XYZ file of C-alpha atoms in Angstrom:
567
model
C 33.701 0.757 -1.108
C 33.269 4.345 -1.927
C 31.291 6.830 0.955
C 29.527 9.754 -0.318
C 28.919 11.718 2.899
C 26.132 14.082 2.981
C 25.034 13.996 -0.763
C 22.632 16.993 -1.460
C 19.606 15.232 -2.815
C 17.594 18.276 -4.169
C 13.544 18.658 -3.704
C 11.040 20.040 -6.385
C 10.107 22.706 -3.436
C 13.801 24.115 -3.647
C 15.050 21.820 -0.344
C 17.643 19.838 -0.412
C 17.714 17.243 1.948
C 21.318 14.973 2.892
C 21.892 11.355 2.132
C 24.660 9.072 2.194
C 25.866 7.217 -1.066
C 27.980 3.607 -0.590
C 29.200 2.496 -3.876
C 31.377 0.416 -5.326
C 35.149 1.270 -5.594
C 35.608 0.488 -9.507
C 33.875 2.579 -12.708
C 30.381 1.432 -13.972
C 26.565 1.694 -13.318
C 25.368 0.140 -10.734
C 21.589 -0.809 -9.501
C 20.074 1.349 -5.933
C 18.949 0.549 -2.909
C 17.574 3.140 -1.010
C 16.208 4.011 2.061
C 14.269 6.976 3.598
C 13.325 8.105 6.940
C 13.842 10.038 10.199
C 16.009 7.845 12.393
C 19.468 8.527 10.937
C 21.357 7.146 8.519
C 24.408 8.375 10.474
C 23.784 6.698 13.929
C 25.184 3.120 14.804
C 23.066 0.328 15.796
C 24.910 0.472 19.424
C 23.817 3.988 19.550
C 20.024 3.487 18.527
C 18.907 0.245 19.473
C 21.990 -1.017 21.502
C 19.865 -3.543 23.333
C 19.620 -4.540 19.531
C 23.069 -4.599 19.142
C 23.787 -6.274 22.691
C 22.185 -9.102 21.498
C 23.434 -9.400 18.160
C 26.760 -9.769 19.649
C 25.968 -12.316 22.203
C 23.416 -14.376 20.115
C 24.955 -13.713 16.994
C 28.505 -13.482 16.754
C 28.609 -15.524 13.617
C 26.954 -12.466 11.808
C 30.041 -10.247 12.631
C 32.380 -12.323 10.378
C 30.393 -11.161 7.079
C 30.422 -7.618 8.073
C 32.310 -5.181 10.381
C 29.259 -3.822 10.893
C 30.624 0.028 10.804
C 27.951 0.876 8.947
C 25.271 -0.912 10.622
C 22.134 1.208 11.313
C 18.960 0.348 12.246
C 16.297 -0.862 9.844
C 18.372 -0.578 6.866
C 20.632 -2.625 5.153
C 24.110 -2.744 5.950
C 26.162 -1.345 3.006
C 29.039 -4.081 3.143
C 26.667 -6.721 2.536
C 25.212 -5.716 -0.902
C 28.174 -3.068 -2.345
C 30.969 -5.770 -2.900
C 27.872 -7.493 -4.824
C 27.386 -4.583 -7.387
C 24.806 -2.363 -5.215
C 24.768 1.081 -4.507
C 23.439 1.604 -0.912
C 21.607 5.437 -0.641
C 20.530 6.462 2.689
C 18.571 9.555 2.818
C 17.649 11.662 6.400
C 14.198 12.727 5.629
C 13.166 16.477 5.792
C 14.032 17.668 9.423
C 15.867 14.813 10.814
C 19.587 14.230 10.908
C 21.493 16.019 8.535
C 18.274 17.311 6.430
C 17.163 20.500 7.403
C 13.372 21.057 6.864
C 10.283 20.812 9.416
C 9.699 17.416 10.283
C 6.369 15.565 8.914
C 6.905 11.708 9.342
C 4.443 9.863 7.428
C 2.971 12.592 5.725
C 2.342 13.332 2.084
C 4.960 15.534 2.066
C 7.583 13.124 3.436
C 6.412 10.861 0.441
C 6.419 13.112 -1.785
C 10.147 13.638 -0.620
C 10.803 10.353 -1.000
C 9.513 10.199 -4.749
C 12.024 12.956 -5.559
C 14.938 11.207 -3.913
C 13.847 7.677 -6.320
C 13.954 9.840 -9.371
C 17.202 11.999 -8.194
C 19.037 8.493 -7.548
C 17.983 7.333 -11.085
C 19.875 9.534 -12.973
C 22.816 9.868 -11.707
C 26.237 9.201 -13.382
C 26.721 6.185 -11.159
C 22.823 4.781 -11.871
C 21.652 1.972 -13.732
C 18.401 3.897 -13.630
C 16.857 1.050 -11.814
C 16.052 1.964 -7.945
C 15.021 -0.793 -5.477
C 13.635 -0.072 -1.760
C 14.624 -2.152 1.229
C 14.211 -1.622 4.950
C 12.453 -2.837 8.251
C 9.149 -1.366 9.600
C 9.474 2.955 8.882
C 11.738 1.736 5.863
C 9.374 -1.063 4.872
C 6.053 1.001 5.736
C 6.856 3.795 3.701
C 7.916 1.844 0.632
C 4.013 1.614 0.137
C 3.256 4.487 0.250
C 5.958 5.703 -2.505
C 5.247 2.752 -4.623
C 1.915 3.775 -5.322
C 3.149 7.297 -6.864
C 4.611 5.491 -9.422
C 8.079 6.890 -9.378
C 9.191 5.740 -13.021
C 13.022 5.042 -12.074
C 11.321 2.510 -9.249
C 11.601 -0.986 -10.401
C 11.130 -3.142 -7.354
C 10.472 -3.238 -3.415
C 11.172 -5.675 -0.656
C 9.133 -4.169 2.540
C 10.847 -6.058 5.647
C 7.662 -6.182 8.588
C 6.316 -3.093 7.696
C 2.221 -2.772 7.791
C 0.605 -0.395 4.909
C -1.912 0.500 7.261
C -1.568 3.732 9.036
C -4.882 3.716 10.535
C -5.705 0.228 12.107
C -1.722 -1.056 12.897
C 0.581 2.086 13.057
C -1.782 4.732 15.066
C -4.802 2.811 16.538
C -5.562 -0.585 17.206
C -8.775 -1.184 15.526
C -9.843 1.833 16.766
C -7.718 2.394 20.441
C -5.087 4.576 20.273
C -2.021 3.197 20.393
C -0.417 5.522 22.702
C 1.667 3.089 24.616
C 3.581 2.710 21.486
C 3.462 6.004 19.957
C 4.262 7.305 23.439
C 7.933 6.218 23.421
C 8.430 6.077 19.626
C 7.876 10.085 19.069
C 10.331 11.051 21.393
C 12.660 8.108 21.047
C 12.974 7.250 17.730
C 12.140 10.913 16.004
C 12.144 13.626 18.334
C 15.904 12.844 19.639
C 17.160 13.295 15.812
C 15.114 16.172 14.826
C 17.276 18.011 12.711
C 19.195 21.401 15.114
C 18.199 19.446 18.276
C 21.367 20.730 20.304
C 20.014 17.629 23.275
C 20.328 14.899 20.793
C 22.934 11.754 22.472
C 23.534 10.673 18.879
C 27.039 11.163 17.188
C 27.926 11.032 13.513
C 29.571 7.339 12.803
C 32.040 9.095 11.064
C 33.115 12.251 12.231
C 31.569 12.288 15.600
C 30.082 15.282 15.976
C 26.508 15.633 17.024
C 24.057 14.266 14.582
C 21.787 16.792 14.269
C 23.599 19.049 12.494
C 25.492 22.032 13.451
C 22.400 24.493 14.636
C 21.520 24.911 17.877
C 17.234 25.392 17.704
C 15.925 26.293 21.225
C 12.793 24.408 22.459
C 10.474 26.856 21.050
C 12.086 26.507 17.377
C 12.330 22.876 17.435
C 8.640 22.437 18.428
C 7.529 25.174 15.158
C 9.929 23.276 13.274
C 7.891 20.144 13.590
C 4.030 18.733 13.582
C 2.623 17.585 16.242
C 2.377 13.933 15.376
C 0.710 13.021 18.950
C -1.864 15.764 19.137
C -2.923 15.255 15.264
C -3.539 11.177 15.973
C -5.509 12.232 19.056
C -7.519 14.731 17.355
C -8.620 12.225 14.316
C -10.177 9.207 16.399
C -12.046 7.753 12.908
C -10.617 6.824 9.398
C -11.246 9.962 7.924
C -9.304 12.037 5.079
C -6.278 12.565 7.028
C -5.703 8.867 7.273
C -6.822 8.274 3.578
C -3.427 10.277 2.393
C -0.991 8.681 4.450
C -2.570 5.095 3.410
C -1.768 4.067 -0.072
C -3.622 2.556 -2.761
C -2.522 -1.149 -3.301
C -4.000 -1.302 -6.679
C -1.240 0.976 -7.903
C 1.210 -0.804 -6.998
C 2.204 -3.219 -10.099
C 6.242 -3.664 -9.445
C 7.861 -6.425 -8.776
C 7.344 -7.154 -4.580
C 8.812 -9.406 -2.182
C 7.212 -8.989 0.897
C 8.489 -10.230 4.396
C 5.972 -10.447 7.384
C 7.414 -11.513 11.154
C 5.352 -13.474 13.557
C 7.211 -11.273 16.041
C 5.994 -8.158 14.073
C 2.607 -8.809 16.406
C 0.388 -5.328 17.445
C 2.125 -3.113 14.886
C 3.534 -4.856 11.647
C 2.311 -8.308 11.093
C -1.220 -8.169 10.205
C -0.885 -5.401 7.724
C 2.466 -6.767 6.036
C 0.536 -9.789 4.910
C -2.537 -7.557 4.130
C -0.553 -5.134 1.579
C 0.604 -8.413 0.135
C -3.080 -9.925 -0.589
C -4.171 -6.632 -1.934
C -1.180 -5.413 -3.707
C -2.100 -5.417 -7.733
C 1.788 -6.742 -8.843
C 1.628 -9.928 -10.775
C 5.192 -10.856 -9.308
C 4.257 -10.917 -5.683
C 6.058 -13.184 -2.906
C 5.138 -13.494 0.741
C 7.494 -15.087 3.339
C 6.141 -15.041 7.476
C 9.528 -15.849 9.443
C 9.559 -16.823 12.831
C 12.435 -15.045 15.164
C 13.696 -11.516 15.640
C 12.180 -9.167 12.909
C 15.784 -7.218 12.834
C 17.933 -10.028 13.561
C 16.552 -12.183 10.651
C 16.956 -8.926 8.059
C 20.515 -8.903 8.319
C 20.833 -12.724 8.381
C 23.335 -13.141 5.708
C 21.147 -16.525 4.532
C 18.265 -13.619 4.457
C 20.554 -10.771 2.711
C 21.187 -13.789 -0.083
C 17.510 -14.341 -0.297
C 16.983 -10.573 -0.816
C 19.917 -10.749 -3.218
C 18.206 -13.197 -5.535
C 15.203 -10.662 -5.612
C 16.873 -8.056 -6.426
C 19.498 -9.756 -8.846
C 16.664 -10.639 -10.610
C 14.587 -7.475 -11.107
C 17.171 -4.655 -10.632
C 19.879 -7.059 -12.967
C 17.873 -8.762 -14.853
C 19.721 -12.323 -14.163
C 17.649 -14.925 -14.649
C 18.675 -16.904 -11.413
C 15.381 -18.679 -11.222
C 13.856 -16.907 -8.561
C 9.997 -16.929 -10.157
C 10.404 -20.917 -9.177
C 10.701 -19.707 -5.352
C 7.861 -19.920 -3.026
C 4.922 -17.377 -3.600
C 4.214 -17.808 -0.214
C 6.194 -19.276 2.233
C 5.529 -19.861 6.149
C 7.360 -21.021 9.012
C 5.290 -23.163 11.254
C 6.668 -21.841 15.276
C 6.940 -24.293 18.019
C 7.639 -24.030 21.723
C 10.899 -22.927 22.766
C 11.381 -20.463 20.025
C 11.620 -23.018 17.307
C 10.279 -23.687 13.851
C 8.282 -27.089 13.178
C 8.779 -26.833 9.448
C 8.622 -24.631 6.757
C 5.194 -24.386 4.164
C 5.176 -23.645 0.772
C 1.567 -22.160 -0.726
C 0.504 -20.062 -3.498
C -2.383 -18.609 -1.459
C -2.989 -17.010 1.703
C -5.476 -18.233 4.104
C -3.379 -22.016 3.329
C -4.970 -23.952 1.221
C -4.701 -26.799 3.943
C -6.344 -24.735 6.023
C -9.482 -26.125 8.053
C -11.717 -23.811 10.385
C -12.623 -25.081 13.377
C -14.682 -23.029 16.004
C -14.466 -23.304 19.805
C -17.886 -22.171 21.228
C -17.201 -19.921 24.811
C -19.073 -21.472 27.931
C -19.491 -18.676 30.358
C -20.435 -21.604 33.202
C -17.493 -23.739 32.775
C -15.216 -20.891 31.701
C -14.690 -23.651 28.650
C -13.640 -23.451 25.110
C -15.237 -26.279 22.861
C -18.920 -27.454 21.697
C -21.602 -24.916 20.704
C -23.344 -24.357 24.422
C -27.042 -24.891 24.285
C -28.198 -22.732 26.976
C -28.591 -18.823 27.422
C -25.778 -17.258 30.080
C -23.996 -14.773 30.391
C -21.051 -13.499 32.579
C -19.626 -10.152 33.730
C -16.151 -8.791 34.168
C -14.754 -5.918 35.371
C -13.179 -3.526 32.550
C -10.477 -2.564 33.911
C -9.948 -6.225 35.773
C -8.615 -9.517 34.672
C -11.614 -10.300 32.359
C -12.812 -13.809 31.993
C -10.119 -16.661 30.632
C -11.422 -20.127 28.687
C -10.157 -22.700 28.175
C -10.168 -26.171 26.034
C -9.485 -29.550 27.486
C -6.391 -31.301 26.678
C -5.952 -31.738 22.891
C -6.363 -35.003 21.706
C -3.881 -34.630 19.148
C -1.489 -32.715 17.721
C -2.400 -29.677 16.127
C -0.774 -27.119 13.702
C -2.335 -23.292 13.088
C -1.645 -21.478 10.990
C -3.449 -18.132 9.567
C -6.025 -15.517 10.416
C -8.253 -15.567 13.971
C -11.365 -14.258 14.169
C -13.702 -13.876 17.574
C -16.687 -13.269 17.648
C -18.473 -11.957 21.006
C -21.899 -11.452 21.963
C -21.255 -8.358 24.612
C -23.036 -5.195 26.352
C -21.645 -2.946 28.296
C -22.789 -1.076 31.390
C -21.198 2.512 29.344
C -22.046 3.501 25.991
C -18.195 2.482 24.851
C -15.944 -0.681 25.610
C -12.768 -1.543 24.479
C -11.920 -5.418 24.280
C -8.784 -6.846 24.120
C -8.684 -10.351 22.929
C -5.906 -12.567 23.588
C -5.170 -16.294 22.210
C -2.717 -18.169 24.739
C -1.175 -21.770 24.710
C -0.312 -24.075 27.509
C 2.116 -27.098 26.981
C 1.327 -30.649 28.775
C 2.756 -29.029 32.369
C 0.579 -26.075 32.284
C 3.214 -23.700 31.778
C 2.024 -20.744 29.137
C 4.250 -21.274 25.724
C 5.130 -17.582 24.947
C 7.305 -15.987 21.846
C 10.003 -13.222 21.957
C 8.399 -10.106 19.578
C 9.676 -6.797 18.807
C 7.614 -5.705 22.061
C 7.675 -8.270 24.574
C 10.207 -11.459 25.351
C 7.097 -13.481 26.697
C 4.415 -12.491 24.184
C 1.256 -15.029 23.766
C 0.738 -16.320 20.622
C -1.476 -13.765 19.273
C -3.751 -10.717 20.132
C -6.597 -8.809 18.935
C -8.299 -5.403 19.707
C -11.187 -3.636 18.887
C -13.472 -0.182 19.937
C -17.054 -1.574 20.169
C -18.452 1.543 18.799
C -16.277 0.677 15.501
C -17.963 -2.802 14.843
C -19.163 -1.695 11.338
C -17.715 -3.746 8.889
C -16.581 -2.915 5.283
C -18.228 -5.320 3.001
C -16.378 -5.712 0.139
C -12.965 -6.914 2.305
C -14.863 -8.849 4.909
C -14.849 -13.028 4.863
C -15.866 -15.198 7.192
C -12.417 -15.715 8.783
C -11.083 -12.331 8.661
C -13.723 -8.945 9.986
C -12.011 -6.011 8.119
C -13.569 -2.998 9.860
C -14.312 0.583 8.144
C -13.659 2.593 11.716
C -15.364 5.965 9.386
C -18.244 6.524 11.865
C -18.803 5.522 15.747
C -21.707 3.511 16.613
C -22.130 4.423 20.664
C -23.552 1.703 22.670
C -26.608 1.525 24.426
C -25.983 0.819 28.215
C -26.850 -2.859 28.906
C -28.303 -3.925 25.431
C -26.667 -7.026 23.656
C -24.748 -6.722 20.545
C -22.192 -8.670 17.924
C -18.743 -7.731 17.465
C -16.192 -9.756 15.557
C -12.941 -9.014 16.707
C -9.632 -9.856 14.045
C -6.820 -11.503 16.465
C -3.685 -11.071 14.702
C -2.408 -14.151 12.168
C -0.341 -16.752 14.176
C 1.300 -19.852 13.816
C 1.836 -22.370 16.377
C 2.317 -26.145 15.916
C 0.838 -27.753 19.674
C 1.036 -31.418 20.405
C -1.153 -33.783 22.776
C -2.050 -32.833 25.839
C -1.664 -28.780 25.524
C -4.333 -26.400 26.302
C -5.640 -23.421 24.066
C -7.230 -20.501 26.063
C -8.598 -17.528 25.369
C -8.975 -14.211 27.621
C -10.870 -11.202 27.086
C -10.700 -8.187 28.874
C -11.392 -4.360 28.775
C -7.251 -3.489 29.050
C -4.186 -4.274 28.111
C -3.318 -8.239 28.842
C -0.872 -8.400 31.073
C 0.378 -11.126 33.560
C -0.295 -9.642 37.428
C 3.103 -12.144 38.639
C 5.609 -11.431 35.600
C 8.770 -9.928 36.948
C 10.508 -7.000 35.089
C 8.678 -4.452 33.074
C 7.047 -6.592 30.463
C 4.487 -8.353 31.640
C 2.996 -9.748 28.273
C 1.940 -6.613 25.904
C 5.396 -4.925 26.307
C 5.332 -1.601 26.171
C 2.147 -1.943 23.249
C -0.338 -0.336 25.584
C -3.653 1.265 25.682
C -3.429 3.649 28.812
C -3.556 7.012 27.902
C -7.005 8.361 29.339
C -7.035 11.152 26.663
C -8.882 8.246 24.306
C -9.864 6.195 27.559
C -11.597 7.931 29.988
C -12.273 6.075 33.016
C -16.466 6.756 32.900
C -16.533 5.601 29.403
C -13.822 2.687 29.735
C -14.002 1.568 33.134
C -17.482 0.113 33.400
C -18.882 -3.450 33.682
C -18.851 -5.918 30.826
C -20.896 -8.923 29.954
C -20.365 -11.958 27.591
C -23.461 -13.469 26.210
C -23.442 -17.037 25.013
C -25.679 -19.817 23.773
C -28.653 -20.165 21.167
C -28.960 -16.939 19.553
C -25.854 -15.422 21.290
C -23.299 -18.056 20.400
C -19.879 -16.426 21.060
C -16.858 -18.470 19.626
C -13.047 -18.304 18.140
C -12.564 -19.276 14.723
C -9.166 -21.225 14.284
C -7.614 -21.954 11.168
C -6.566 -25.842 12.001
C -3.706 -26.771 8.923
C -3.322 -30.628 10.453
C -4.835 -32.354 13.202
C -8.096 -31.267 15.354
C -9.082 -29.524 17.743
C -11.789 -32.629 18.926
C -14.728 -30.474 18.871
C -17.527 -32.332 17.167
């Protein structure tokens, strides 16, 4: 394997920005793989993410004999896994991070528009097929979206790995909340520590060791002109407005060959808009697979990286290995104990097994089941523990597997109230059956979120299992008066047998479990706390559920075997 350090990859403004070619050591043309973004494509895994790493080498050892892993960086694929195989790995620092000089924009029109120049620059070079495939985790899956609706003409196929399209509702604010819990270490973990002359940066250089960031030495003051103010610009854009509308691509564009790859441990920030870019993409070769598992673990997999292979054999090679006879959609049915029940093939998404079955909230017996006949209601305290129902025992086993939808009856004692909606399972000894994600080691089985002032729903993208809401205008509550929200809890999959419990809680805060030891207590570190978008006289009031006749509050499941024995 060749390395060509530091490539200057040149920029229709005049900039050149730095990336890092791995080819193969013998003459020829070869296919691309590239990847783009801020977090270095100089800096190991161990340096990164080494809790990442840490566990790759204890859980994982078996994945060290098809790599030395040298060249193993986060959310991108590891070069000695695809160049022996005829691939040329380019990894490209985006415009003010690493070794690319530049003021730093993430996931800004700009930074695409970088990234369409470094497609077409990597398509004509000497060592080019002229065919340029994309392939990365979450930034390197999310942005592929964005470029892939420019229409780069040297593009010729994309495998997004858990990355959402949607800037708005997943990256930035959850159905409306800001998302600062996340945002709040990401900015100054994952970007700020690599902006490009940051003289405080702990990363080194794989190779040479030197700092990452690039021999200048920008004082505070520089390094904060030399960047936007990613934070402060969310914050100051609270609806889906035009500055959203330019960072979120148009799916319809998109007509390449995809292979998309959603995580059920992708939940709060990548899941739900991973499989949405997939329904909506326009591409006539489309694939969908939801994996259960660690969302970076499972990407460098090497019975993954062959799976990936076969995609990209096929469209960047043109080999007919038979991969149109794979799967369209494929989805792995979890289980307690971090295991998978089996494995569904589909062509469409809801399944086409797939039968909804509502449980009807009973604010008297705190119950999930039959529709309740009489008017009640019940009050919680925002910023308490909310109110928590509960089925019976199932009857039966039961497999889910799909969208969630909730839909409350509610008022609030402020003109504003957040809910946070979360879907929990208990096996036959009561104990709660929880998941490792990508932001908590004991998350529930799924979540939802939503601003009650941003209960308008679009339309057109609306059905009955799935609310799809337009968040372009706030509709403020009036203090005490009764009104419908249907809140989207995240897609899940969970296969329960006889005698387990669902339950679901709702509350005005981040769930959280009050006895959990450690830091994570359920949400990770996914929270909604800054005060900046919830003020405590706006957020912390009283909140009611309304159920029964005209107010009949309920979860809709999508049941794929069994039932839930609700009549």
């Amino acid at each position: 394997m060749i390395l060509d350090k530091d490539v200057a990859v040149p920029m229709r403004d005049g900039a050149v920005l730095r990336a890092n070619v791995f080819r193969p050591d013998q003459p020829g043309q070869f296919p691309v793989l590239m990847t783009f973004g801020p977090y270095g494509k100089d800096i190991h895994l161990s340096q990164f993410m080494p809790e990442a790493w840490e566990h790759l080498n204890k859980r994982h050892p078996e994945f060290l004999k098809s790599s030395s892993c040298k060249h193993l960086v986060f959310e991108t694929p590891d070069p000695e896994m695809w160049v022996p195989h005829g691939y040329i790995i380019v990894k490209v620092d985006s415009r003010g991070a690493g070794k690319s000089p530049g003021k730093l924009d993430v996931n800004s029109p700009a930074e695409f528009r970088d990234f369409y120049d470094a497609i077409e620059w990597a398509g004509v070079q000497t060592w080019s097929t002229g065919k340029v495939g994309l392939l990365g985790i979450s930034y390197y899956a999310a942005g592929q979206w964005m470029v892939a609706a420019m229409r780069p003409p040297h593009l010729a196929a994309l495998l997004p790995w858990q990355g959402t399209y949607d800037f708005y509702r997943d990256r930035t604010r959850s159905d409306g909340i800001f998302a600062g819990g996340f945002l709040g270490r990401w900015w100054p973990r994952s970007v700020l520590r690599n902006q490009h002359g940051n003289p405080e940066s702990p990363f080194v250089d794989i190779v040479t060791g030197e700092r990452n960031t690039g021999p200048a030495n920008l004082s505070p003051a520089e390094l904060a002109s030399n960047r936007v103010d990613y934070i402060k610009n969310v914050l100051d854009h609270p609806l889906l407005d035009d500055w959203y509308r330019e960072r979120m691509p148009d799916l319809s564009k998109i007509e390449y060959p995809i292979f998309v790859v959603a995580n059920w441990g992708g939940l709060a920030l990548h899941l739900r808009g991973t499989i949405a870019g997939f329904e909506q993409v326009a591409s006539p070769h489309k694939w969908l697979k939801i994996q259960a598992g660690s969302y970076f673990i499972t990407f460098i997999d090497p019975s993954n990286v062959a799976i990936q292979r076969k995609f990209f054999d096929r469209y960047l090679k043109e080999i007919k290995n038979g991969w149109e006879e794979e799967p369209k959609i494929s989805v792995e049915l979890r289980a307690p104990g971090e295991s998978v029940e089996r494995v569904i093939s589909d062509t469409q998404w809801p399944l086409k097994a797939t039968q909804w079955q509502k449980l009807h909230l009973d604010v008297q017996g705190r119950a999930l089941g039959p529709p309740v006949g009489n008017e009640a209601s019940e009050q919680y305290d925002a910023l308490g523990d909310g109110i928590t129902f509960s089925t019976p025992r199932l009857p039966g086993k039961v497999e889910i597997a799909g969208p969630v939808k909730v839909r409350l009856w509610v008022s609030s004692s402020t003109e504003d109230m957040d809910l946070f909606v979360t879907l929990r399972a208990f096996n036959t000894n009561g104990d709660e059956i929880t998941f490792i994600t990508a932001i908590d080691p004991k998350c529930p089985i799924s979540q939802g979120w939503l601003r009650a002032s941003h209960r308008k729903l679009d339309p057109v993208r609306t059905a009955e299992y799935r609310p799809v809401h337009t968040h372009d205008e706030s509709q403020k509550l009036i203090p005490d008066q009764i009104y419908p929200v249907d809140v989207e809890v995240w897609p899940t999959s969970i296969a329960l047998d006889r005698g387990c419990r669902l339950a679901l809680t709702i509350q005005g805060k981040d769930f959280e479990r009050p006895n959990e030891p450690g830091p994570y207590k359920g949400s990770g570190f996914f929270l909604h706390n800054d005060t900046r978008d919830r003020p405590t006289a706006i957020f912390g009031g009283t909140h009611t559920i309304h159920v029964g006749f005209d107010h009949d509050s309920y979860v809709l499941l999508p049941v794929i075997d069994g039932s839930l024995g609700i009549d």
